[in-house]
PDB file of C-alpha atoms in Angstrom:
ATOM      1  CA  HIS Q 269      66.808 -33.920  51.709  1.00  0.00           C
ATOM      2  CA  GLY Q 270      64.247 -36.729  50.180  1.00  0.00           C
ATOM      3  CA  LEU Q 271      63.055 -33.925  47.598  1.00  0.00           C
ATOM      4  CA  ASP Q 272      66.473 -32.970  46.530  1.00  0.00           C
ATOM      5  CA  SER Q 273      67.417 -36.524  46.081  1.00  0.00           C
ATOM      6  CA  GLY Q 274      64.190 -37.233  43.924  1.00  0.00           C
ATOM      7  CA  LEU Q 275      64.817 -34.064  41.770  1.00  0.00           C
ATOM      8  CA  LYS Q 276      68.539 -35.056  41.121  1.00  0.00           C
ATOM      9  CA  ALA Q 277      67.410 -38.730  40.127  1.00  0.00           C
ATOM     10  CA  ALA Q 278      64.832 -37.195  37.729  1.00  0.00           C
ATOM     11  CA  ILE Q 279      67.238 -34.929  35.990  1.00  0.00           C
ATOM     12  CA  GLN Q 280      69.967 -37.622  35.829  1.00  0.00           C
ATOM     13  CA  GLY Q 281      67.162 -40.163  34.162  1.00  0.00           C
ATOM     14  CA  PHE Q 282      66.202 -37.452  31.680  1.00  0.00           C
ATOM     15  CA  THR Q 283      69.881 -36.581  30.446  1.00  0.00           C
ATOM     16  CA  GLN Q 284      70.422 -40.416  30.228  1.00  0.00           C
ATOM     17  CA  GLY Q 285      67.413 -40.718  28.025  1.00  0.00           C
ATOM     18  CA  ARG Q 286      65.449 -42.953  30.359  1.00  0.00           C
ATOM     19  CA  CYS Q 287      62.491 -40.313  30.435  1.00  0.00           C
ATOM     20  CA  ALA Q 288      62.212 -39.185  26.859  1.00  0.00           C
ATOM     21  CA  LEU Q 289      59.029 -37.616  25.467  1.00  0.00           C
ATOM     22  CA  GLU Q 290      57.171 -39.630  22.888  1.00  0.00           C
ATOM     23  CA  TYR Q 291      55.663 -37.863  19.604  1.00  0.00           C
ATOM     24  CA  SER Q 292      53.409 -39.310  16.953  1.00  0.00           C
ATOM     25  CA  ASN Q 293      51.508 -37.768  13.851  1.00  0.00           C
ATOM     26  CA  PRO Q 294      48.481 -40.089  13.175  1.00  0.00           C
ATOM     27  CA  LYS Q 295      46.554 -39.672   9.998  1.00  0.00           C
ATOM     28  CA  LEU Q 296      43.171 -38.114  10.701  1.00  0.00           C
ATOM     29  CA  PRO Q 297      40.096 -39.588   9.470  1.00  0.00           C
ATOM     30  CA  GLU Q 298      38.212 -38.461   6.225  1.00  0.00           C
ATOM     31  CA  GLY Q 299      35.522 -35.800   6.747  1.00  0.00           C
ATOM     32  CA  ILE Q 300      36.942 -34.051   9.829  1.00  0.00           C
ATOM     33  CA  ASN Q 301      36.395 -30.191   9.707  1.00  0.00           C
ATOM     34  CA  THR Q 302      35.102 -30.513   6.133  1.00  0.00           C
ATOM     35  CA  THR Q 303      31.721 -30.556   4.502  1.00  0.00           C
ATOM     36  CA  GLU Q 304      30.279 -32.136   1.419  1.00  0.00           C
ATOM     37  CA  GLU Q 305      28.117 -29.085   0.732  1.00  0.00           C
ATOM     38  CA  HIS Q 306      29.322 -26.819  -1.931  1.00  0.00           C
ATOM     39  CA  PRO Q 307      30.646 -23.430  -0.585  1.00  0.00           C
ATOM     40  CA  LEU Q 308      28.459 -21.470  -2.953  1.00  0.00           C
ATOM     41  CA  LYS Q 309      25.225 -23.417  -1.686  1.00  0.00           C
ATOM     42  CA  GLU Q 310      26.239 -22.632   1.890  1.00  0.00           C
ATOM     43  CA  PHE Q 311      26.661 -18.926   1.060  1.00  0.00           C
ATOM     44  CA  ALA Q 312      23.144 -19.039  -0.670  1.00  0.00           C
ATOM     45  CA  VAL Q 313      21.660 -20.617   2.506  1.00  0.00           C
ATOM     46  CA  LEU Q 314      23.227 -18.140   4.723  1.00  0.00           C
ATOM     47  CA  SER Q 315      22.355 -15.234   2.567  1.00  0.00           C
ATOM     48  CA  GLY Q 316      18.710 -16.376   2.312  1.00  0.00           C
ATOM     49  CA  GLY Q 317      18.616 -16.694   6.156  1.00  0.00           C
ATOM     50  CA  VAL Q 318      19.813 -12.869   6.374  1.00  0.00           C
ATOM     51  CA  LEU Q 319      17.432 -11.896   3.784  1.00  0.00           C
ATOM     52  CA  LEU Q 320      14.400 -13.610   5.615  1.00  0.00           C
ATOM     53  CA  VAL Q 321      15.305 -11.848   8.789  1.00  0.00           C
ATOM     54  CA  VAL Q 322      15.539  -8.550   7.147  1.00  0.00           C
ATOM     55  CA  VAL Q 323      12.234  -9.011   5.369  1.00  0.00           C
ATOM     56  CA  MET Q 324      10.528 -10.144   8.773  1.00  0.00           C
ATOM     57  CA  GLY Q 325      11.892  -7.123  10.282  1.00  0.00           C
ATOM     58  CA  VAL Q 326      10.833  -4.683   7.793  1.00  0.00           C
ATOM     59  CA  THR Q 327       7.331  -6.286   7.521  1.00  0.00           C
ATOM     60  CA  ALA Q 328       7.004  -5.859  11.316  1.00  0.00           C
ATOM     61  CA  LEU Q 329       7.931  -2.364  11.136  1.00  0.00           C
ATOM     62  CA  GLY Q 330       5.590  -1.719   8.304  1.00  0.00           C
ATOM     63  CA  PHE Q 331       2.679  -3.343  10.401  1.00  0.00           C
ATOM     64  CA  SER Q 332       3.615  -1.410  13.231  1.00  0.00           C
ATOM     65  CA  ALA Q 333       3.599   1.663  11.259  1.00  0.00           C
ATOM     66  CA  ASP Q 334       0.005   0.942   9.845  1.00  0.00           C
ATOM     67  CA  LEU Q 335      -1.310   0.602  13.478  1.00  0.00           C
ATOM     68  CA  LEU Q 336       0.291   3.908  14.475  1.00  0.00           C
ATOM     69  CA  ALA Q 337      -0.860   5.709  11.417  1.00  0.00           C
ATOM     70  CA  ARG Q 338      -4.606   4.955  12.371  1.00  0.00           C
ATOM     71  CA  ARG Q 339      -4.092   6.790  15.547  1.00  0.00           C
ATOM     72  CA  ILE Q 340      -2.902  10.058  13.937  1.00  0.00           C
ATOM     73  CA  PRO Q 341      -5.472  12.701  14.377  1.00  0.00           C
ATOM     74  CA  PHE Q 342      -7.101  13.527  11.179  1.00  0.00           C
ATOM     75  CA  SER Q 343      -6.487  17.339  12.069  1.00  0.00           C
ATOM     76  CA  PHE Q 344      -2.775  16.511  11.720  1.00  0.00           C
ATOM     77  CA  GLU Q 345      -3.234  15.393   8.031  1.00  0.00           C
ATOM     78  CA  GLN Q 346      -5.241  18.621   7.305  1.00  0.00           C
ATOM     79  CA  ALA Q 347      -2.490  20.815   8.904  1.00  0.00           C
ATOM     80  CA  MET Q 348       0.216  18.953   6.855  1.00  0.00           C
ATOM     81  CA  VAL Q 349      -1.673  19.534   3.515  1.00  0.00           C
ATOM     82  CA  ALA Q 350      -2.417  23.226   4.486  1.00  0.00           C
ATOM     83  CA  SER Q 351       1.436  23.607   5.184  1.00  0.00           C
ATOM     84  CA  TYR Q 352       2.253  22.693   1.602  1.00  0.00           C
ATOM     85  CA  PRO Q 353      -0.204  24.391  -0.893  1.00  0.00           C
ATOM     86  CA  GLY Q 354       1.203  22.645  -3.994  1.00  0.00           C
ATOM     87  CA  SER Q 355       0.261  19.289  -2.467  1.00  0.00           C
ATOM     88  CA  VAL Q 356      -3.222  19.608  -3.861  1.00  0.00           C
ATOM     89  CA  PRO Q 357      -4.632  21.177  -7.216  1.00  0.00           C
ATOM     90  CA  GLU Q 358      -5.574  24.558  -7.681  1.00  0.00           C
ATOM     91  CA  PRO Q 359      -9.483  25.307  -7.443  1.00  0.00           C
ATOM     92  CA  HIS Q 360     -11.340  24.571 -10.571  1.00  0.00           C
ATOM     93  CA  PRO Q 361     -14.862  26.006 -11.342  1.00  0.00           C
ATOM     94  CA  VAL Q 362     -16.266  22.266 -11.639  1.00  0.00           C
ATOM     95  CA  ASP Q 363     -15.371  21.785  -8.051  1.00  0.00           C
ATOM     96  CA  ALA Q 364     -18.491  23.598  -7.143  1.00  0.00           C
ATOM     97  CA  VAL Q 365     -20.636  21.218  -9.155  1.00  0.00           C
ATOM     98  CA  LEU Q 366     -19.204  18.195  -7.548  1.00  0.00           C
ATOM     99  CA  GLN Q 367     -18.931  19.468  -3.856  1.00  0.00           C
ATOM    100  CA  PRO Q 368     -22.554  19.160  -3.003  1.00  0.00           C
ATOM    101  CA  LEU Q 369     -22.681  15.571  -4.168  1.00  0.00           C
ATOM    102  CA  ALA Q 370     -19.683  14.674  -2.081  1.00  0.00           C
ATOM    103  CA  GLY Q 371     -21.314  16.226   0.873  1.00  0.00           C
ATOM    104  CA  ARG Q 372     -24.431  14.184   0.454  1.00  0.00           C
ATOM    105  CA  ILE Q 373     -22.280  10.965   0.042  1.00  0.00           C
ATOM    106  CA  ALA Q 374     -20.115  11.701   3.168  1.00  0.00           C
ATOM    107  CA  GLU Q 375     -23.395  12.140   5.202  1.00  0.00           C
ATOM    108  CA  ALA Q 376     -24.670   8.832   4.045  1.00  0.00           C
ATOM    109  CA  MET Q 377     -21.391   7.164   4.691  1.00  0.00           C
ATOM    110  CA  ASP Q 378     -21.479   8.558   8.533  1.00  0.00           C
ATOM    111  CA  LEU Q 379     -18.144   9.872   8.491  1.00  0.00           C
ATOM    112  CA  PRO Q 380     -16.823  11.342  11.639  1.00  0.00           C
ATOM    113  CA  GLU Q 381     -17.584  15.047  12.488  1.00  0.00           C
ATOM    114  CA  ASP Q 382     -14.155  16.071  12.263  1.00  0.00           C
ATOM    115  CA  MET Q 383     -13.395  14.415   8.686  1.00  0.00           C
ATOM    116  CA  ALA Q 384     -14.271  17.084   6.017  1.00  0.00           C
ATOM    117  CA  ILE Q 385     -14.139  16.221   2.165  1.00  0.00           C
ATOM    118  CA  THR Q 386     -12.944  18.391  -0.403  1.00  0.00           C
ATOM    119  CA  ILE Q 387     -13.341  17.687  -4.048  1.00  0.00           C
ATOM    120  CA  HIS Q 388     -10.749  18.851  -6.737  1.00  0.00           C
ATOM    121  CA  TYR Q 389     -11.512  18.519 -10.378  1.00  0.00           C
ATOM    122  CA  GLN Q 390      -8.702  18.287 -12.858  1.00  0.00           C
ATOM    123  CA  ASP Q 391      -9.062  19.127 -16.486  1.00  0.00           C
ATOM    124  CA  SER Q 392      -6.913  16.385 -17.892  1.00  0.00           C
ATOM    125  CA  GLU Q 393      -7.384  13.312 -20.011  1.00  0.00           C
ATOM    126  CA  LEU Q 394      -5.990  11.140 -17.237  1.00  0.00           C
ATOM    127  CA  VAL Q 395      -8.547   8.422 -16.386  1.00  0.00           C
ATOM    128  CA  ASN Q 396      -8.126   8.381 -12.725  1.00  0.00           C
ATOM    129  CA  ALA Q 397      -9.490   9.460  -9.163  1.00  0.00           C
ATOM    130  CA  ALA Q 398      -7.415   9.722  -6.046  1.00  0.00           C
ATOM    131  CA  ALA Q 399      -7.910   9.980  -2.334  1.00  0.00           C
ATOM    132  CA  THR Q 400      -5.081  12.103  -0.647  1.00  0.00           C
ATOM    133  CA  PHE Q 401      -4.183  13.238   2.791  1.00  0.00           C
ATOM    134  CA  GLY Q 402      -6.626  15.476   4.810  1.00  0.00           C
ATOM    135  CA  GLY Q 403      -9.877  14.438   3.016  1.00  0.00           C
ATOM    136  CA  HIS Q 404      -8.868  15.717  -0.418  1.00  0.00           C
ATOM    137  CA  ILE Q 405     -10.086  13.861  -3.484  1.00  0.00           C
ATOM    138  CA  ILE Q 406      -8.941  14.447  -7.079  1.00  0.00           C
ATOM    139  CA  LEU Q 407     -11.326  13.705  -9.915  1.00  0.00           C
ATOM    140  CA  TYR Q 408     -10.025  13.875 -13.490  1.00  0.00           C
ATOM    141  CA  ARG Q 409     -12.026  14.686 -16.759  1.00  0.00           C
ATOM    142  CA  GLY Q 410     -10.687  11.602 -18.462  1.00  0.00           C
ATOM    143  CA  LEU Q 411     -12.513   9.476 -15.944  1.00  0.00           C
ATOM    144  CA  VAL Q 412     -15.613  11.694 -15.181  1.00  0.00           C
ATOM    145  CA  SER Q 413     -16.584  12.519 -18.638  1.00  0.00           C
ATOM    146  CA  ARG Q 414     -16.589   8.846 -19.544  1.00  0.00           C
ATOM    147  CA  LEU Q 415     -19.107   7.990 -16.842  1.00  0.00           C
ATOM    148  CA  PRO Q 416     -22.784   7.329 -18.000  1.00  0.00           C
ATOM    149  CA  ASN Q 417     -24.646   8.826 -15.144  1.00  0.00           C
ATOM    150  CA  VAL Q 418     -24.555  10.476 -11.833  1.00  0.00           C
ATOM    151  CA  ASN Q 419     -24.851   7.146 -10.027  1.00  0.00           C
ATOM    152  CA  THR Q 420     -21.701   5.805 -11.453  1.00  0.00           C
ATOM    153  CA  LEU Q 421     -20.054   9.046 -10.527  1.00  0.00           C
ATOM    154  CA  THR Q 422     -21.297   8.572  -6.918  1.00  0.00           C
ATOM    155  CA  MET Q 423     -19.696   5.027  -7.003  1.00  0.00           C
ATOM    156  CA  VAL Q 424     -16.183   6.732  -7.857  1.00  0.00           C
ATOM    157  CA  MET Q 425     -16.611   9.444  -5.270  1.00  0.00           C
ATOM    158  CA  ALA Q 426     -18.002   7.106  -2.526  1.00  0.00           C
ATOM    159  CA  HIS Q 427     -15.120   4.637  -3.132  1.00  0.00           C
ATOM    160  CA  GLU Q 428     -12.486   7.440  -2.644  1.00  0.00           C
ATOM    161  CA  ILE Q 429     -14.502   8.840   0.357  1.00  0.00           C
ATOM    162  CA  ALA Q 430     -14.107   5.303   1.982  1.00  0.00           C
ATOM    163  CA  HIS Q 431     -10.354   5.244   1.577  1.00  0.00           C
ATOM    164  CA  ILE Q 432     -10.303   8.464   3.662  1.00  0.00           C
ATOM    165  CA  LYS Q 433     -12.960   7.356   6.133  1.00  0.00           C
ATOM    166  CA  HIS Q 434     -10.716   4.258   6.974  1.00  0.00           C
ATOM    167  CA  ARG Q 435      -7.421   6.276   6.947  1.00  0.00           C
ATOM    168  CA  HIS Q 436      -5.993   4.406   3.937  1.00  0.00           C
ATOM    169  CA  PRO Q 437      -3.837   7.285   2.525  1.00  0.00           C
ATOM    170  CA  ILE Q 438      -2.049   8.041   5.895  1.00  0.00           C
ATOM    171  CA  ARG Q 439      -1.696   4.274   6.500  1.00  0.00           C
ATOM    172  CA  SER Q 440      -0.351   3.364   3.016  1.00  0.00           C
ATOM    173  CA  ILE Q 441       2.282   6.145   2.906  1.00  0.00           C
ATOM    174  CA  GLY Q 442       3.225   5.722   6.608  1.00  0.00           C
ATOM    175  CA  ARG Q 443       3.838   1.895   5.966  1.00  0.00           C
ATOM    176  CA  GLY Q 444       5.669   2.705   2.720  1.00  0.00           C
ATOM    177  CA  ALA Q 445       7.791   5.318   4.275  1.00  0.00           C
ATOM    178  CA  VAL Q 446       8.877   3.017   7.130  1.00  0.00           C
ATOM    179  CA  VAL Q 447       9.799   0.338   4.613  1.00  0.00           C
ATOM    180  CA  TRP Q 448      11.654   2.766   2.425  1.00  0.00           C
ATOM    181  CA  LEU Q 449      13.590   4.405   5.228  1.00  0.00           C
ATOM    182  CA  SER Q 450      14.375   0.738   6.805  1.00  0.00           C
ATOM    183  CA  LEU Q 451      15.837  -0.285   3.345  1.00  0.00           C
ATOM    184  CA  MET Q 452      17.682   3.064   2.936  1.00  0.00           C
ATOM    185  CA  ALA Q 453      19.432   2.455   6.432  1.00  0.00           C
ATOM    186  CA  LEU Q 454      20.351  -0.987   5.317  1.00  0.00           C
ATOM    187  CA  VAL Q 455      22.101   0.140   2.227  1.00  0.00           C
ATOM    188  CA  GLY Q 456      23.629   3.209   4.171  1.00  0.00           C
ATOM    189  CA  ALA Q 457      21.581   5.776   2.210  1.00  0.00           C
ATOM    190  CA  ASP Q 458      20.009   8.923   3.396  1.00  0.00           C
ATOM    191  CA  GLY Q 459      16.354   8.463   2.393  1.00  0.00           C
ATOM    192  CA  GLY Q 460      14.912  11.196   4.693  1.00  0.00           C
ATOM    193  CA  ASP Q 461      14.693  13.686   1.961  1.00  0.00           C
ATOM    194  CA  VAL Q 462      13.135  11.249  -0.421  1.00  0.00           C
ATOM    195  CA  ALA Q 463      10.545  10.050   2.072  1.00  0.00           C
ATOM    196  CA  PHE Q 464       9.626  13.835   2.928  1.00  0.00           C
ATOM    197  CA  GLY Q 465       9.329  14.662  -0.717  1.00  0.00           C
ATOM    198  CA  ALA Q 466       7.008  11.752  -1.272  1.00  0.00           C
ATOM    199  CA  VAL Q 467       4.513  12.807   1.533  1.00  0.00           C
ATOM    200  CA  THR Q 468       4.386  16.427   0.002  1.00  0.00           C
ATOM    201  CA  ASP Q 469       4.503  15.984  -3.694  1.00  0.00           C
ATOM    202  CA  VAL Q 470       0.997  15.917  -5.356  1.00  0.00           C
ATOM    203  CA  GLY Q 471       2.177  13.587  -8.049  1.00  0.00           C
ATOM    204  CA  THR Q 472       3.044  10.980  -5.648  1.00  0.00           C
ATOM    205  CA  LEU Q 473      -0.229  11.615  -3.760  1.00  0.00           C
ATOM    206  CA  THR Q 474      -2.456  10.916  -6.651  1.00  0.00           C
ATOM    207  CA  LEU Q 475      -0.599   7.629  -7.215  1.00  0.00           C
ATOM    208  CA  LEU Q 476      -1.093   6.284  -3.918  1.00  0.00           C
ATOM    209  CA  THR Q 477      -1.806   2.543  -4.001  1.00  0.00           C
ATOM    210  CA  PHE Q 478      -3.769   0.626  -1.500  1.00  0.00           C
ATOM    211  CA  ASP Q 479      -3.734  -3.376  -0.764  1.00  0.00           C
ATOM    212  CA  ARG Q 480      -6.413  -5.712  -1.893  1.00  0.00           C
ATOM    213  CA  ALA Q 481      -8.276  -5.614   1.499  1.00  0.00           C
ATOM    214  CA  GLN Q 482      -8.453  -1.738   1.656  1.00  0.00           C
ATOM    215  CA  GLU Q 483      -9.810  -1.920  -2.059  1.00  0.00           C
ATOM    216  CA  GLN Q 484     -12.433  -4.336  -1.174  1.00  0.00           C
ATOM    217  CA  GLU Q 485     -13.317  -2.268   1.967  1.00  0.00           C
ATOM    218  CA  ALA Q 486     -13.741   0.796  -0.157  1.00  0.00           C
ATOM    219  CA  ASP Q 487     -15.704  -1.163  -2.722  1.00  0.00           C
ATOM    220  CA  ARG Q 488     -18.346  -2.402  -0.044  1.00  0.00           C
ATOM    221  CA  GLU Q 489     -18.605   1.063   1.525  1.00  0.00           C
ATOM    222  CA  ALA Q 490     -19.099   2.725  -1.936  1.00  0.00           C
ATOM    223  CA  LEU Q 491     -21.884   0.280  -3.071  1.00  0.00           C
ATOM    224  CA  ALA Q 492     -23.661   0.558   0.259  1.00  0.00           C
ATOM    225  CA  ALA Q 493     -23.404   4.481  -0.200  1.00  0.00           C
ATOM    226  CA  VAL Q 494     -24.993   4.318  -3.595  1.00  0.00           C
ATOM    227  CA  ASN Q 495     -27.830   2.019  -2.293  1.00  0.00           C
ATOM    228  CA  ALA Q 496     -28.292   4.381   0.732  1.00  0.00           C
ATOM    229  CA  LEU Q 497     -28.720   7.405  -1.503  1.00  0.00           C
ATOM    230  CA  TYR Q 498     -30.824   6.215  -4.352  1.00  0.00           C
ATOM    231  CA  GLY Q 499     -32.476   3.061  -2.730  1.00  0.00           C
ATOM    232  CA  HIS Q 500     -30.841   0.799  -5.443  1.00  0.00           C
ATOM    233  CA  THR Q 501     -27.307   0.273  -6.879  1.00  0.00           C
ATOM    234  CA  ALA Q 502     -28.196   0.814 -10.623  1.00  0.00           C
ATOM    235  CA  GLY Q 503     -25.305   2.337 -12.310  1.00  0.00           C
ATOM    236  CA  ALA Q 504     -22.730   1.473  -9.743  1.00  0.00           C
ATOM    237  CA  LEU Q 505     -21.053  -1.315 -11.482  1.00  0.00           C
ATOM    238  CA  ASP Q 506     -21.026   0.513 -14.719  1.00  0.00           C
ATOM    239  CA  LEU Q 507     -17.788   2.109 -13.383  1.00  0.00           C
ATOM    240  CA  TYR Q 508     -15.963  -1.122 -14.167  1.00  0.00           C
ATOM    241  CA  GLU Q 509     -17.412  -1.726 -17.480  1.00  0.00           C
ATOM    242  CA  VAL Q 510     -16.188   1.975 -18.427  1.00  0.00           C
ATOM    243  CA  LEU Q 511     -12.679   1.303 -17.111  1.00  0.00           C
ATOM    244  CA  LEU Q 512     -12.401  -1.972 -19.045  1.00  0.00           C
ATOM    245  CA  GLU Q 513     -13.789  -0.596 -22.262  1.00  0.00           C
ATOM    246  CA  HIS Q 514     -11.247   2.194 -22.030  1.00  0.00           C
ATOM    247  CA  SER Q 515      -8.258  -0.176 -21.200  1.00  0.00           C
ATOM    248  CA  SER Q 516      -9.126  -2.043 -24.282  1.00  0.00           C
ATOM    249  CA  GLU Q 517      -8.895   0.773 -26.608  1.00  0.00           C
ATOM    250  CA  SER Q 518      -5.180   0.691 -26.215  1.00  0.00           C
ATOM    251  CA  VAL Q 519      -2.762  -1.531 -24.142  1.00  0.00           C
ATOM    252  CA  GLU Q 520      -0.334   1.333 -23.734  1.00  0.00           C
ATOM    253  CA  ASP Q 521      -3.272   3.610 -22.629  1.00  0.00           C
ATOM    254  CA  LEU Q 522      -4.265   1.699 -19.503  1.00  0.00           C
ATOM    255  CA  PRO Q 523      -6.255   3.893 -17.352  1.00  0.00           C
ATOM    256  CA  ALA Q 524      -4.323   5.084 -14.297  1.00  0.00           C
ATOM    257  CA  PHE Q 525      -7.389   4.246 -12.210  1.00  0.00           C
ATOM    258  CA  LEU Q 526      -6.747   0.468 -12.903  1.00  0.00           C
ATOM    259  CA  SER Q 527      -3.006   0.816 -11.623  1.00  0.00           C
ATOM    260  CA  THR Q 528      -3.807   2.578  -8.396  1.00  0.00           C
ATOM    261  CA  HIS Q 529      -7.286   0.503  -7.906  1.00  0.00           C
ATOM    262  CA  PRO Q 530      -6.326  -2.962  -9.336  1.00  0.00           C
ATOM    263  CA  LEU Q 531      -9.459  -4.217 -11.233  1.00  0.00           C
ATOM    264  CA  THR Q 532     -10.227  -7.903 -11.013  1.00  0.00           C
ATOM    265  CA  LEU Q 533     -13.145 -10.062 -11.982  1.00  0.00           C
ATOM    266  CA  ASP Q 534     -13.161 -11.350  -8.334  1.00  0.00           C
ATOM    267  CA  ARG Q 535     -14.003  -7.844  -7.140  1.00  0.00           C
ATOM    268  CA  THR Q 536     -17.082  -7.288  -9.509  1.00  0.00           C
ATOM    269  CA  ARG Q 537     -18.324 -10.827  -8.604  1.00  0.00           C
ATOM    270  CA  GLU Q 538     -17.939 -10.026  -4.886  1.00  0.00           C
ATOM    271  CA  LEU Q 539     -20.009  -6.653  -5.248  1.00  0.00           C
ATOM    272  CA  LYS Q 540     -22.705  -8.553  -7.143  1.00  0.00           C
ATOM    273  CA  ALA Q 541     -22.789 -11.076  -4.536  1.00  0.00           C
ATOM    274  CA  MET Q 542     -23.126  -8.440  -1.854  1.00  0.00           C
ATOM    275  CA  GLN Q 543     -26.049  -6.983  -3.740  1.00  0.00           C
ATOM    276  CA  THR Q 544     -27.738 -10.420  -3.758  1.00  0.00           C
ATOM    277  CA  ASP Q 545     -26.967 -11.224   0.021  1.00  0.00           C
ATOM    278  CA  LEU Q 546     -28.365  -7.908   1.108  1.00  0.00           C
ATOM    279  CA  GLY Q 547     -31.203  -7.989  -1.118  1.00  0.00           C
ATOM    280  CA  TRP Q 548     -30.380  -4.658  -2.915  1.00  0.00           C
ATOM    281  CA  SER Q 549     -32.014  -4.061  -6.112  1.00  0.00           C
ATOM    282  CA  ALA Q 550     -29.638  -3.497  -9.303  1.00  0.00           C
ATOM    283  CA  THR Q 551     -32.249  -1.729 -11.388  1.00  0.00           C
ATOM    284  CA  GLY Q 552     -33.706   1.772 -10.840  1.00  0.00           C
ATOM    285  CA  THR Q 553     -33.729   5.291 -12.206  1.00  0.00           C
ATOM    286  CA  THR Q 554     -30.389   6.850 -13.002  1.00  0.00           C
ATOM    287  CA  GLN Q 555     -29.507  10.624 -13.342  1.00  0.00           C
ATOM    288  CA  ALA Q 556     -27.713  12.145 -16.329  1.00  0.00           C
ATOM    289  CA  LEU Q 557     -24.388  13.709 -15.903  1.00  0.00           C
ATOM    290  CA  PRO Q 558     -24.619  17.515 -15.926  1.00  0.00           C
ATOM    291  CA  ILE Q 559     -23.712  18.970 -19.168  1.00  0.00           C
ATOM    292  CA  GLY Q 560     -20.490  20.379 -18.063  1.00  0.00           C
ATOM    293  CA  LEU Q 561     -19.275  16.946 -16.971  1.00  0.00           C
ATOM    294  CA  ARG Q 562     -20.102  15.224 -20.092  1.00  0.00           C
ATOM    295  CA  GLN Q 563     -17.624  13.973 -22.650  1.00  0.00           C
ATOM    296  CA  PRO Q 564     -17.815  16.320 -25.686  1.00  0.00           C
TER     297      PRO Q 564
END
């Protein structure tokens, strides 16, 4: 009864205006839910943040791929190349002249027992040399014929053998493939066929590039091999003089070796410092190139 009386009183009071609802529309202070930053600047900051995350992710994937590539059996590389005959050049008669030297260099560099080196000579004006998968090394007449002596040739071959010894080709292509496929996934493209083609195409193999640390590692190994074979390093650094001389002949005719093996004064200085630190002699007898390898 008391509840009914109270409810009736409330209804009567509301209808008579004694219990009216109050409403107000106050003016909001300046700056609420707004920013002084220009929208484009905010967009740039957000885009930069997203890009940074993507770059960090791709870099991490590339680093992981490099670690995994080192553990791929060398026999896998050999089998991969054997499955695609076009991935290395056809045999050339000069191969037989160069192969014995490659064997002596490989022995001096203490390569793993399962790691075989195969030399491929190319009758081309291209000034280049390349280390590819499965222990295959390609030497071009354009470079070999310009070398002053066998000692310099040994430096070239030892440099490429060092790349193979430290698995630089498979690590380089593995890292590059992961980065490429990651970018293709981000843009929604199918890069599988492209990446596969890059692995099996001889043109791509001969243009494999290595980072500065890998080049330094190959330089040091090569210089040590020259010293081990001849008891001195005479002729080794003549390689870089030949390359620089050829590159100065024409800006448009830059040796491919320089694009795949970046040449800097720091590298030659480092090698000379290495000679001095280890007490290696930079002078000694050098051997002339066989007639078939000399420049006409």
